[in-house]
PDB file of C-alpha atoms in Angstrom:
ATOM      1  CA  UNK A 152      96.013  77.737 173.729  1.00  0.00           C
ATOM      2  CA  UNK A 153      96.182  73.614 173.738  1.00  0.00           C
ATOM      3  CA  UNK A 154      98.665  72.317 171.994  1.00  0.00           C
ATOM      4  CA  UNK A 155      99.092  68.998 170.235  1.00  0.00           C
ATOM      5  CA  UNK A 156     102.713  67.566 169.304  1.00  0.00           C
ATOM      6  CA  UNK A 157     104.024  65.061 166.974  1.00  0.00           C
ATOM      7  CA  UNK A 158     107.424  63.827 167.272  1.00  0.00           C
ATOM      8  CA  UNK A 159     109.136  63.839 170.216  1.00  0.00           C
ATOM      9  CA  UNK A 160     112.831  63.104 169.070  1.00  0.00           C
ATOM     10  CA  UNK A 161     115.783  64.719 169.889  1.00  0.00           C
ATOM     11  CA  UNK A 162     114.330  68.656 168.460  1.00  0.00           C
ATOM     12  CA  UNK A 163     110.816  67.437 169.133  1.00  0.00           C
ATOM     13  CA  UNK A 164     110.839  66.594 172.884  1.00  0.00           C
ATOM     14  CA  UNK A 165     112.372  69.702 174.398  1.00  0.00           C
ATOM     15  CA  UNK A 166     110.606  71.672 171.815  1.00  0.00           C
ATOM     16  CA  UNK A 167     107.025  70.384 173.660  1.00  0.00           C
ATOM     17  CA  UNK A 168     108.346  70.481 176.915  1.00  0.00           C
ATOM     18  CA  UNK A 169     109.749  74.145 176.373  1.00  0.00           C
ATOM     19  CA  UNK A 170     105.818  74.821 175.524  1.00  0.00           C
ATOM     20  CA  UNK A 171     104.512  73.218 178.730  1.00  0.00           C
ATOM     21  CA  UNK A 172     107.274  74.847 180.711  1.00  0.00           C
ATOM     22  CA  UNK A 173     105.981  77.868 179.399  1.00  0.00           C
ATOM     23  CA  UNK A 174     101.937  77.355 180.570  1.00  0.00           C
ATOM     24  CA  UNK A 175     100.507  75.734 177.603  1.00  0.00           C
ATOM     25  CA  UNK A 176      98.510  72.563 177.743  1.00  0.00           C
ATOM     26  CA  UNK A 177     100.208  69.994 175.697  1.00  0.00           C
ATOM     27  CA  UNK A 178      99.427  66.905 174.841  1.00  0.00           C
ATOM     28  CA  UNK A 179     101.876  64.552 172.774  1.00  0.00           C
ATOM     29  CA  UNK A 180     102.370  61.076 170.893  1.00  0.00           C
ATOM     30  CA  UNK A 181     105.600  59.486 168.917  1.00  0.00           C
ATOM     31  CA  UNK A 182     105.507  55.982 167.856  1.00  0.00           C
ATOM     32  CA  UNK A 183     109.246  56.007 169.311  1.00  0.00           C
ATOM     33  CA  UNK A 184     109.603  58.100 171.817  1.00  0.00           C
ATOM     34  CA  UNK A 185     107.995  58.843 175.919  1.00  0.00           C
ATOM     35  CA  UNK A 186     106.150  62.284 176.028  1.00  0.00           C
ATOM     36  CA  UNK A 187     108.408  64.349 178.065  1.00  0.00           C
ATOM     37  CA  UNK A 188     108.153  66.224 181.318  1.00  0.00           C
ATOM     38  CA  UNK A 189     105.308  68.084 181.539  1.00  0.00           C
ATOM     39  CA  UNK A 190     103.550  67.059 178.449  1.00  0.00           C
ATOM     40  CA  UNK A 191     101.024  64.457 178.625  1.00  0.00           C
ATOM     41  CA  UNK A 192     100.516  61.283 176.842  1.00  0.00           C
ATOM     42  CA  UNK A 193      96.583  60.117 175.763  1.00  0.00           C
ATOM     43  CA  UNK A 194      98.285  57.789 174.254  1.00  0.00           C
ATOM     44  CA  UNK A 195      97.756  57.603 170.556  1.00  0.00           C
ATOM     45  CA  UNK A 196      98.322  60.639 167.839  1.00  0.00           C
ATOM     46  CA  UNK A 197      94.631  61.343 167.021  1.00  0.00           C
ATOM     47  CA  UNK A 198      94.310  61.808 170.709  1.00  0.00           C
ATOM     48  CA  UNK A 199      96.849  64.250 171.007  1.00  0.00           C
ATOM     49  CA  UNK A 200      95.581  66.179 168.301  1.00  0.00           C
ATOM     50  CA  UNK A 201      91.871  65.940 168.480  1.00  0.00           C
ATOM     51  CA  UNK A 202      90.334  69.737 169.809  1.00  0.00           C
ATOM     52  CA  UNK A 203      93.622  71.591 170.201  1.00  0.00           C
ATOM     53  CA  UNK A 204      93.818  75.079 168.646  1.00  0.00           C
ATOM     54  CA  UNK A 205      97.874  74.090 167.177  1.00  0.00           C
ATOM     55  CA  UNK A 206      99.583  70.863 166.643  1.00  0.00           C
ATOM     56  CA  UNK A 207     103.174  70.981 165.858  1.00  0.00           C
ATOM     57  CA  UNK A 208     105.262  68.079 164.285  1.00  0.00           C
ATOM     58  CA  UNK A 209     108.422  67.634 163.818  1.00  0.00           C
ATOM     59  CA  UNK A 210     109.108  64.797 161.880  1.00  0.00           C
ATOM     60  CA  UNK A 211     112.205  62.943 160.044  1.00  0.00           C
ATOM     61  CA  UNK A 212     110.975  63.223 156.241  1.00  0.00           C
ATOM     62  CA  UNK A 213     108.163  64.064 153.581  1.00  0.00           C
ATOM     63  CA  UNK A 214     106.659  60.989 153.428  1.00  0.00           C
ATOM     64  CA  UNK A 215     106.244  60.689 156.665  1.00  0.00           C
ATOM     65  CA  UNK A 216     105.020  64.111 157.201  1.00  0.00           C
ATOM     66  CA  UNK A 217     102.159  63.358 154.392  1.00  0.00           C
ATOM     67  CA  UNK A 218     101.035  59.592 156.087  1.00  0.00           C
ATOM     68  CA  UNK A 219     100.780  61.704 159.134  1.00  0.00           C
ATOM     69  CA  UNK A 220      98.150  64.360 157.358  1.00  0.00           C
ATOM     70  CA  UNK A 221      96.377  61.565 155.355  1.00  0.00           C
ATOM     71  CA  UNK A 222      95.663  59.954 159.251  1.00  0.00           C
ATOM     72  CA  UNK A 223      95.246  63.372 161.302  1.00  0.00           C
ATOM     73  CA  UNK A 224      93.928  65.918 159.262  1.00  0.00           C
ATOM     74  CA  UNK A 225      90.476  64.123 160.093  1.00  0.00           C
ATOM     75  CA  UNK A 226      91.117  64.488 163.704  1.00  0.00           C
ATOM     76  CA  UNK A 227      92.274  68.244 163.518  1.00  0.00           C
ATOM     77  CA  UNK A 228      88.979  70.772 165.018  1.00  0.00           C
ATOM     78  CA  UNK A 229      88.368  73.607 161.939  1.00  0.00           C
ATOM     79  CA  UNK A 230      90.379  76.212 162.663  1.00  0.00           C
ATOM     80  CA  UNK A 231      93.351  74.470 164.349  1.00  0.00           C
ATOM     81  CA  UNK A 232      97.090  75.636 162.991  1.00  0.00           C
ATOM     82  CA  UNK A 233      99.494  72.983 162.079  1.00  0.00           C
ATOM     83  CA  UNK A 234     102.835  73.976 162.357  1.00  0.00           C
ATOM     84  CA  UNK A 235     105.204  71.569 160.574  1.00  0.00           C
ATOM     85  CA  UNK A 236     108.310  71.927 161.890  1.00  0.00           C
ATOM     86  CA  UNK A 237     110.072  69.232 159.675  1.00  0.00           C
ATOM     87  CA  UNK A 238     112.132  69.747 156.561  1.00  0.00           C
ATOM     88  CA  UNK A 239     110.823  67.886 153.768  1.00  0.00           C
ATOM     89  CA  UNK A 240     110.303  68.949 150.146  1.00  0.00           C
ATOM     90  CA  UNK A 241     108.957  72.301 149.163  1.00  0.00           C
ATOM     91  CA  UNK A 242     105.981  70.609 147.081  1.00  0.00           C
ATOM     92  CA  UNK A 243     105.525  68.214 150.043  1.00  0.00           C
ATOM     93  CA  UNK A 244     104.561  71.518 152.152  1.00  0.00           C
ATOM     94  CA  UNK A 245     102.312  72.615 149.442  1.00  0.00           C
ATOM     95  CA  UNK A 246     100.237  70.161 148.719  1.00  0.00           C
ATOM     96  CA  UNK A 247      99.930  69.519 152.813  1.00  0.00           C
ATOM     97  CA  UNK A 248      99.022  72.804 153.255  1.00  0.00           C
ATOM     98  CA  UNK A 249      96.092  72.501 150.250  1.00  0.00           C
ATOM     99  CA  UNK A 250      95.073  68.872 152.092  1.00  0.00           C
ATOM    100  CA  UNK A 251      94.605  70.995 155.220  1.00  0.00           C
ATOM    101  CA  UNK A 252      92.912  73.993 153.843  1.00  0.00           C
ATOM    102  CA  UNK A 253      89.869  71.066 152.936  1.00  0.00           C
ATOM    103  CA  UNK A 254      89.714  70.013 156.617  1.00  0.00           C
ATOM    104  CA  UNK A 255      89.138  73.606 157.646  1.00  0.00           C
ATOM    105  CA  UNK A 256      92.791  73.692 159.272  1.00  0.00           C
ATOM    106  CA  UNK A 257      95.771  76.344 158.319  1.00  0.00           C
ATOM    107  CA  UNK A 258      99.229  75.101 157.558  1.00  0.00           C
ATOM    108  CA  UNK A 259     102.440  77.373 158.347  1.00  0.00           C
ATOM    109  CA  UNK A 260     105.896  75.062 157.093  1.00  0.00           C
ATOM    110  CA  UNK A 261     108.282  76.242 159.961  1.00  0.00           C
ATOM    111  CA  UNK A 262     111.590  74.549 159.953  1.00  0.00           C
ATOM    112  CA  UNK A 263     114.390  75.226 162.616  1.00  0.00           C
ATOM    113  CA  UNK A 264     117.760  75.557 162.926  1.00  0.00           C
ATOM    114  CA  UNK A 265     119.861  75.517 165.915  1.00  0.00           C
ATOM    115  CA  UNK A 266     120.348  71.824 166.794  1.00  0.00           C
ATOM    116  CA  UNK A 267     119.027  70.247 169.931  1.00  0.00           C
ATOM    117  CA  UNK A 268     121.108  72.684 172.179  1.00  0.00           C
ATOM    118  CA  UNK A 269     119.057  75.350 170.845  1.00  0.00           C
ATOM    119  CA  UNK A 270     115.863  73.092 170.947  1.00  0.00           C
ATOM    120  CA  UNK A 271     116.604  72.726 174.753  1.00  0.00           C
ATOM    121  CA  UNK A 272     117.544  76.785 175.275  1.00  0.00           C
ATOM    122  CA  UNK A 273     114.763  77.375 173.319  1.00  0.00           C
ATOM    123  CA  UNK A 274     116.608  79.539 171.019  1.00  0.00           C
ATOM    124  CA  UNK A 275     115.929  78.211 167.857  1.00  0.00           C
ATOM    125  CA  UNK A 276     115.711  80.090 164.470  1.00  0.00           C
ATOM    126  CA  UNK A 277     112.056  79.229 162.930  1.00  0.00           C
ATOM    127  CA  UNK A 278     111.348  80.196 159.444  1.00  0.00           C
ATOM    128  CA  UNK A 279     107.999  80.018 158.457  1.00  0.00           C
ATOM    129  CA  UNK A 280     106.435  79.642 155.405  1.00  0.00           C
ATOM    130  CA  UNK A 281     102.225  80.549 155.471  1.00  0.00           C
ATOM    131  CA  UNK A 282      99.421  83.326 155.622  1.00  0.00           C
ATOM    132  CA  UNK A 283     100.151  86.024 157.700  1.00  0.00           C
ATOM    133  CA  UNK A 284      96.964  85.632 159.908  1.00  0.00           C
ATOM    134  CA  UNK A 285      98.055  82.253 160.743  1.00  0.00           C
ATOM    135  CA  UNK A 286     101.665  82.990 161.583  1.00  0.00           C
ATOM    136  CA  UNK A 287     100.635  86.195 163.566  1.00  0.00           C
ATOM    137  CA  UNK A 288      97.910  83.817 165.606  1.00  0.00           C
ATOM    138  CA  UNK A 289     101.022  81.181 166.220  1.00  0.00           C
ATOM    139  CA  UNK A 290     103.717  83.695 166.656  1.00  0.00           C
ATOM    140  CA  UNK A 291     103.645  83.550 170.726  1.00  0.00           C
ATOM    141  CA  UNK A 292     104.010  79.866 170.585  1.00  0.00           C
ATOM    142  CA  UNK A 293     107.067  79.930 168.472  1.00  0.00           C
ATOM    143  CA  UNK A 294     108.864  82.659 170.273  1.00  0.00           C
ATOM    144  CA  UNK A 295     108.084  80.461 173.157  1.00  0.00           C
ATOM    145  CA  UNK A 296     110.761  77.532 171.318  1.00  0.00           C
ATOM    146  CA  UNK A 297     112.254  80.053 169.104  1.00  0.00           C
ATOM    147  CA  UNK A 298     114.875  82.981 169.522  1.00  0.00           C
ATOM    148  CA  UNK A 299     114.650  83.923 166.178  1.00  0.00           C
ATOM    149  CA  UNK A 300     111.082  83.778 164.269  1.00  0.00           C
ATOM    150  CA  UNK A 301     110.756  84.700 160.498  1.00  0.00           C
ATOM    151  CA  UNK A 302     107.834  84.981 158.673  1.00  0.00           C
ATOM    152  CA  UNK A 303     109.252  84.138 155.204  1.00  0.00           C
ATOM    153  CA  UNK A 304     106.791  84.260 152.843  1.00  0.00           C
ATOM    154  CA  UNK A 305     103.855  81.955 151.487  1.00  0.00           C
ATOM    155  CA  UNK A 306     103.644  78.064 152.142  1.00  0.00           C
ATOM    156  CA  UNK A 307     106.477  76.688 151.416  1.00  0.00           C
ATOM    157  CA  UNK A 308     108.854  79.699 151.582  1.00  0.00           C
ATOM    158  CA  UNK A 309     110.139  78.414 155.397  1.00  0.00           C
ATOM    159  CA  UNK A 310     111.505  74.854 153.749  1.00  0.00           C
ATOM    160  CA  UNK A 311     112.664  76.909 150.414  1.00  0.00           C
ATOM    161  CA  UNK A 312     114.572  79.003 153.465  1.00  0.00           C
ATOM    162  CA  UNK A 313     116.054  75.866 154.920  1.00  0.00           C
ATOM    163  CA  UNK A 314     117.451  74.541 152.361  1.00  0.00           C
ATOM    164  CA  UNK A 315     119.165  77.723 151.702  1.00  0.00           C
ATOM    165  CA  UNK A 316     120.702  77.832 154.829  1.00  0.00           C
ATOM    166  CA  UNK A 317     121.798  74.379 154.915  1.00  0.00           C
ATOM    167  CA  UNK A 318     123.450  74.867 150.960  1.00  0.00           C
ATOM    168  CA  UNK A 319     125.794  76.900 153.167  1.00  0.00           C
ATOM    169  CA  UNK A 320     126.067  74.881 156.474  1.00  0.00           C
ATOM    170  CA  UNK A 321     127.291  71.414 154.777  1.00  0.00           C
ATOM    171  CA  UNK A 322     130.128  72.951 152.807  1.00  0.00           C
ATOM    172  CA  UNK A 323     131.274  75.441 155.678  1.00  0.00           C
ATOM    173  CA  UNK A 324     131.682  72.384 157.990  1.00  0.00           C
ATOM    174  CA  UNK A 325     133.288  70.365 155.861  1.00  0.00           C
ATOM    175  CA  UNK A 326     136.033  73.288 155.208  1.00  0.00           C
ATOM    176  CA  UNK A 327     135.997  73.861 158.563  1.00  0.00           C
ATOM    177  CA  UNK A 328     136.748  70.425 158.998  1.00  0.00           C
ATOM    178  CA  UNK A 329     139.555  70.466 156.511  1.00  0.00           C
ATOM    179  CA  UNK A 330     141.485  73.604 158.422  1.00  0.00           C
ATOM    180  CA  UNK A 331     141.481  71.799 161.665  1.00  0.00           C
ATOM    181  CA  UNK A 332     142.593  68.601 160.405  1.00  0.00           C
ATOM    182  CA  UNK A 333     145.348  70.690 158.690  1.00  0.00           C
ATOM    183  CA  UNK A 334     146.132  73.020 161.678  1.00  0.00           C
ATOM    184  CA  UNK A 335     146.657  69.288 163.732  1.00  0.00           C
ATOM    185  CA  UNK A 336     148.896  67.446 161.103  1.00  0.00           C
ATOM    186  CA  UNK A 337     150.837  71.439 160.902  1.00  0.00           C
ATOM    187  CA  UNK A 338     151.216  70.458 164.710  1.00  0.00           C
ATOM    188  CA  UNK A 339     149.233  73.981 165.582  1.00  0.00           C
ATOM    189  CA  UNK A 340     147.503  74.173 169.178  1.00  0.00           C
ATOM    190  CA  UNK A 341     143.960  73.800 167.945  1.00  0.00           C
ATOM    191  CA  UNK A 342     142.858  76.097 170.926  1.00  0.00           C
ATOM    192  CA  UNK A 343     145.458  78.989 169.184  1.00  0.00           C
ATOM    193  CA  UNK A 344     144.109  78.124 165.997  1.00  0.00           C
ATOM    194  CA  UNK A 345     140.274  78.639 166.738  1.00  0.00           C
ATOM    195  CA  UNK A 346     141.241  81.728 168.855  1.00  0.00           C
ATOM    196  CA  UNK A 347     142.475  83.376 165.398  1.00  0.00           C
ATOM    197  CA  UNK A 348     139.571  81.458 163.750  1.00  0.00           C
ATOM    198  CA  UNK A 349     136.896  83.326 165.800  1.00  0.00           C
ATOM    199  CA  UNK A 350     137.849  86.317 165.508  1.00  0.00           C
ATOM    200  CA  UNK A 351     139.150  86.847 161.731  1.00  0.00           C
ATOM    201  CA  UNK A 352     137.431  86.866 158.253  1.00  0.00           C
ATOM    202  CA  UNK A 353     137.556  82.446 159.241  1.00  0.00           C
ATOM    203  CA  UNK A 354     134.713  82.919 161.200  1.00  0.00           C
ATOM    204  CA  UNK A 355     131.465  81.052 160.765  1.00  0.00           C
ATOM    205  CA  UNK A 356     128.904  79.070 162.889  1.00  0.00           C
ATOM    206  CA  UNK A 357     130.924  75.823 162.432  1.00  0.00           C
ATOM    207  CA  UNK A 358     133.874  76.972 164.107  1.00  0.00           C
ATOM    208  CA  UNK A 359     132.672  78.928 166.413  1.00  0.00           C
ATOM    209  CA  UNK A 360     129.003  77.791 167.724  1.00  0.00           C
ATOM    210  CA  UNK A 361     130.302  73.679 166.656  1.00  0.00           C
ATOM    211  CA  UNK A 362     133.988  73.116 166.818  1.00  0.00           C
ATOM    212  CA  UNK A 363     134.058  69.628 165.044  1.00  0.00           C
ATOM    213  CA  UNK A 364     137.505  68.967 167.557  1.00  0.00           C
ATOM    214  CA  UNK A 365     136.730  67.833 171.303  1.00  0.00           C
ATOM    215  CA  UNK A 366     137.759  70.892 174.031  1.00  0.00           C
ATOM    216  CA  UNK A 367     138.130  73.900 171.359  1.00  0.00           C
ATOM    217  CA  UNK A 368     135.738  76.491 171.390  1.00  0.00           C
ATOM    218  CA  UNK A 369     132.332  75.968 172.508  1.00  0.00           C
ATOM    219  CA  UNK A 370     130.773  72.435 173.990  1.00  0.00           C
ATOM    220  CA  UNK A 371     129.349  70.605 171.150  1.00  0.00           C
ATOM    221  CA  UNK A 372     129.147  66.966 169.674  1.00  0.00           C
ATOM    222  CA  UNK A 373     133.025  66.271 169.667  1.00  0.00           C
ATOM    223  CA  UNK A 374     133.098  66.922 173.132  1.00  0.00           C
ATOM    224  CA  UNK A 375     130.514  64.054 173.387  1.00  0.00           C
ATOM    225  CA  UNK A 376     132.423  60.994 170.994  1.00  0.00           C
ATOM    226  CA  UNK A 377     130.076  62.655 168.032  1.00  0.00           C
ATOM    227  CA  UNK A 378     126.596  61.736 169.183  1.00  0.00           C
ATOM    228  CA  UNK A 379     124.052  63.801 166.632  1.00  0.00           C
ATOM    229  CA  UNK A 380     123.012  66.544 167.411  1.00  0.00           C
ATOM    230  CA  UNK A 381     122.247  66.752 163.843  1.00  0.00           C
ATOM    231  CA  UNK A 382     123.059  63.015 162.061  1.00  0.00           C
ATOM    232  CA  UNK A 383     125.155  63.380 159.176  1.00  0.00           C
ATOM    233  CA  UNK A 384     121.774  61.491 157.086  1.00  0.00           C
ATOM    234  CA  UNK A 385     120.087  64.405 158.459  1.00  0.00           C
ATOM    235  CA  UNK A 386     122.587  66.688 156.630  1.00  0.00           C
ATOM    236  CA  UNK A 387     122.651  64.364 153.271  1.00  0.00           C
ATOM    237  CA  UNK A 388     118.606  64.342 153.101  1.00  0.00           C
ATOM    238  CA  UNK A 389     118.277  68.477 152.976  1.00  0.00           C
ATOM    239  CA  UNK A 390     121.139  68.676 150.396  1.00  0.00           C
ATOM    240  CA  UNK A 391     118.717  65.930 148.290  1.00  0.00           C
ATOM    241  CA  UNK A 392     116.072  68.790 149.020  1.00  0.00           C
ATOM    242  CA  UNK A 393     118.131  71.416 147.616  1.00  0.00           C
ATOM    243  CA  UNK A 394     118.790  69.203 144.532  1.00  0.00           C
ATOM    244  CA  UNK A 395     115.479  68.700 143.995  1.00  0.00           C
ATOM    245  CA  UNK A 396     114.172  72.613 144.388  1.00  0.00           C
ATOM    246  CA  UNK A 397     117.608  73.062 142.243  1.00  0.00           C
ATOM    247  CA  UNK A 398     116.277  71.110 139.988  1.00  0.00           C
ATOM    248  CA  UNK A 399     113.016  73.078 139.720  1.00  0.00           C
ATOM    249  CA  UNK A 400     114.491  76.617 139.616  1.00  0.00           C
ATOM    250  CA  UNK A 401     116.937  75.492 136.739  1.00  0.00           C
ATOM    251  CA  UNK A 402     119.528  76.089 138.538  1.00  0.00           C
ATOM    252  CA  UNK A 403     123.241  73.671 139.313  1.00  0.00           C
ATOM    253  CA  UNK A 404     124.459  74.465 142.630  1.00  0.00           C
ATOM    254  CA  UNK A 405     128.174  72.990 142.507  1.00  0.00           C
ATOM    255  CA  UNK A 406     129.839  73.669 145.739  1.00  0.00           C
ATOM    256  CA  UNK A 407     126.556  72.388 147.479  1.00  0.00           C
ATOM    257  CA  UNK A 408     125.908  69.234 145.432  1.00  0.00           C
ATOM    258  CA  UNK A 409     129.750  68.450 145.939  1.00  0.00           C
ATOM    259  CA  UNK A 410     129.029  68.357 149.536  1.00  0.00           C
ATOM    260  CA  UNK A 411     125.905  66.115 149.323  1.00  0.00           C
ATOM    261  CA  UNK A 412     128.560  63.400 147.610  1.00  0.00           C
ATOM    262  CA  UNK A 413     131.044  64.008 150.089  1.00  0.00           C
ATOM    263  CA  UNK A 414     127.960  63.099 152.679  1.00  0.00           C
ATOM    264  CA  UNK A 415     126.778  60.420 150.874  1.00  0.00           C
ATOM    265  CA  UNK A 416     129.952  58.654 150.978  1.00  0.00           C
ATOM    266  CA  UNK A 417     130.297  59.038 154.585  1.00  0.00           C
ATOM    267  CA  UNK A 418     126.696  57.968 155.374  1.00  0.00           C
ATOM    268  CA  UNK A 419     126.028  55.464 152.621  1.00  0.00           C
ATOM    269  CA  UNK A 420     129.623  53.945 151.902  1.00  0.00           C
ATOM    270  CA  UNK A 421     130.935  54.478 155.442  1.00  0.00           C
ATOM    271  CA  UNK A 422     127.694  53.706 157.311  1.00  0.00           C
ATOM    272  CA  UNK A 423     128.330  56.881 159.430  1.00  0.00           C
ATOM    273  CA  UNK A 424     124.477  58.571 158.870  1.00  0.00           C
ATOM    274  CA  UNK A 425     123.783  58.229 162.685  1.00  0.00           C
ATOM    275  CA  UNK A 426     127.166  60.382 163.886  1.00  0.00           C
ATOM    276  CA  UNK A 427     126.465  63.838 163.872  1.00  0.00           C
ATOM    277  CA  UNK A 428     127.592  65.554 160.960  1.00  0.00           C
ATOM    278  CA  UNK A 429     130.628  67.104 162.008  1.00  0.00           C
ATOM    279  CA  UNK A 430     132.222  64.106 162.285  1.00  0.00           C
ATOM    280  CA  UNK A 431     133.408  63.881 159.173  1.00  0.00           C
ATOM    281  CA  UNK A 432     136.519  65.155 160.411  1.00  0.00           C
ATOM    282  CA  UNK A 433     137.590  61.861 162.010  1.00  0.00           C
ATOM    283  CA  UNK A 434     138.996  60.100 158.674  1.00  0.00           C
ATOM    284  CA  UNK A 435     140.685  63.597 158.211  1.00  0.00           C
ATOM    285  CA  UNK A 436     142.203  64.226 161.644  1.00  0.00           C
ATOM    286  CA  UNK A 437     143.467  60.467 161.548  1.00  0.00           C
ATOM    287  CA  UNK A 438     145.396  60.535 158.618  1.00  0.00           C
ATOM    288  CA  UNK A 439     142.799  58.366 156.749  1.00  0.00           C
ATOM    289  CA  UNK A 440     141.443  61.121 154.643  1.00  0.00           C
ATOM    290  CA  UNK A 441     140.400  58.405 151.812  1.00  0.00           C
ATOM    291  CA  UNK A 442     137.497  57.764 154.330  1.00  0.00           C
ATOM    292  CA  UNK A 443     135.846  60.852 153.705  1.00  0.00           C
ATOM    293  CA  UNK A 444     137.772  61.383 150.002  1.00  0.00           C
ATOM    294  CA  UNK A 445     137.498  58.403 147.794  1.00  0.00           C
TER     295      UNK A 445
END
């Protein structure tokens, strides 16, 4: 298969070069962004989507993800998959997927989760959201950026499953956050401390997979002065999404929406959105835990 890619960010550009590693064609475009090794660049986004059989984005937000289908659906062949790899609203995906059906082209809402270490190993988790046909004709190509690939139900279902799993990730990082900046003003060895951690009923992703403290546990952003590997806006936009399909299932989700203020005051009052998101520990570990509180 040819491949088409939009969005060639921090997940986007080792996702496509993971694909061209792997044999496939690929052509990509980002307004931003240089196409990365191995994937080549015709130099505007209708030409790196016009005749390929799949064009994956991966894009920052739902409005962008629609302005891209209002410009490329027209460019899309009939029968070409598009697999969105952004998380954006749950109605966003919907009516996307109904825009595309008109063109002739299938729509499978596949989200990720792993960061861009697991963009780069190539061991992301995908969850997919789309007909079965069209999932089972792009399953190859997402096992090929993918460790993990879930078919989760009908369009949509992949973001619904997203912001699921991100209702837990924001609040488990900031607690996480909370017990190291506790063990450190206790005057515990942090190193001690996340040996217990990792192997006790403490355990989770965050402590293990993304110590938020430089040189415990495994390498992640604090080893690297916080550069994103997922921005702390990145974190505040899903929780929005989980308000909003909240919102539409009647239901108040406190311990997440508490954590979407606790982000927004750290991106929006603290003008920290570009730091990755377990940085919120900073304020906490140096004392000035009204950075992150009030």
């Amino acid at each position: 298969m040819n491949i088409g890619f939009i969005g060639l960010g921090n997940m986007g550009a080792p996702m496509a070069a993971n694909l061209a590693a792997a044999g496939y064609e690929t052509a990509g475009f980002d307004i931003f962004a240089p196409c990365p090794n191995g994937v080549s660049s015709p130099g505007t986004a209708p030409g790196a989507v016009r005749n390929r059989e799949i064009v994956f984005t991966m894009l920052p937000d739902g409005g962008t993800v629609r302005r891209v289908a209002d410009e490329l659906l027209p460019h899309m062949m009939e029968g070409c998959i598009w697999v969105d790899s952004s998380t954006v609203e749950i109605e966003i995906a919907e009516t996307v997927a109904t825009a595309a059906a008109a063109c002739g082209v299938e729509f499978l809402d596949a989200p990720v989760s792993g960061g861009v270490k697991g963009a780069q190993a190539g061991t992301l988790t995908i969850m997919v959201g789309g007909a079965s046909t069209a999932f089972a004709r792009a399953r190859p190509l997402l096992e090929t950026v993918g460790g993990r690939v879930v078919h989760c139900g009908g369009v949509g279902a992949g973001q619904a499953t997203k912001i699921c799993n991100n209702m837990i990730l924001a609040p488990a990082m900031i607690a996480t956050c909370e017990a190291f900046a506790l063990a450190s003003r206790l005057g515990l060895d942090l190193n001690v401390v996340h040996e217990v951690v990792s192997k006790s009923s403490g355990y989770s992703w965050t402590s293990n997979a993304y110590t938020p403290v430089p040189a415990v546990g495994a390498e992640s952003p604090a080893d690297n002065q916080y550069k994103a590997g997922f921005a702390a806006r990145l974190m505040l936009k899903d929780l929005l999404l989980a308000e909003r399909a909240a919102g539409m299932a009647g239901f108040e989700p406190e311990i997440a929406m508490a954590a979407k203020e606790f982000y927004r005051r750290f991106v929006e009052d603290l003008g920290k959105g570009d730091m990755d998101f377990s940085a919120v520990i900073l304020g906490m570990l140096e004392g000035n835990d009204s950075e992150t509180r009030d």
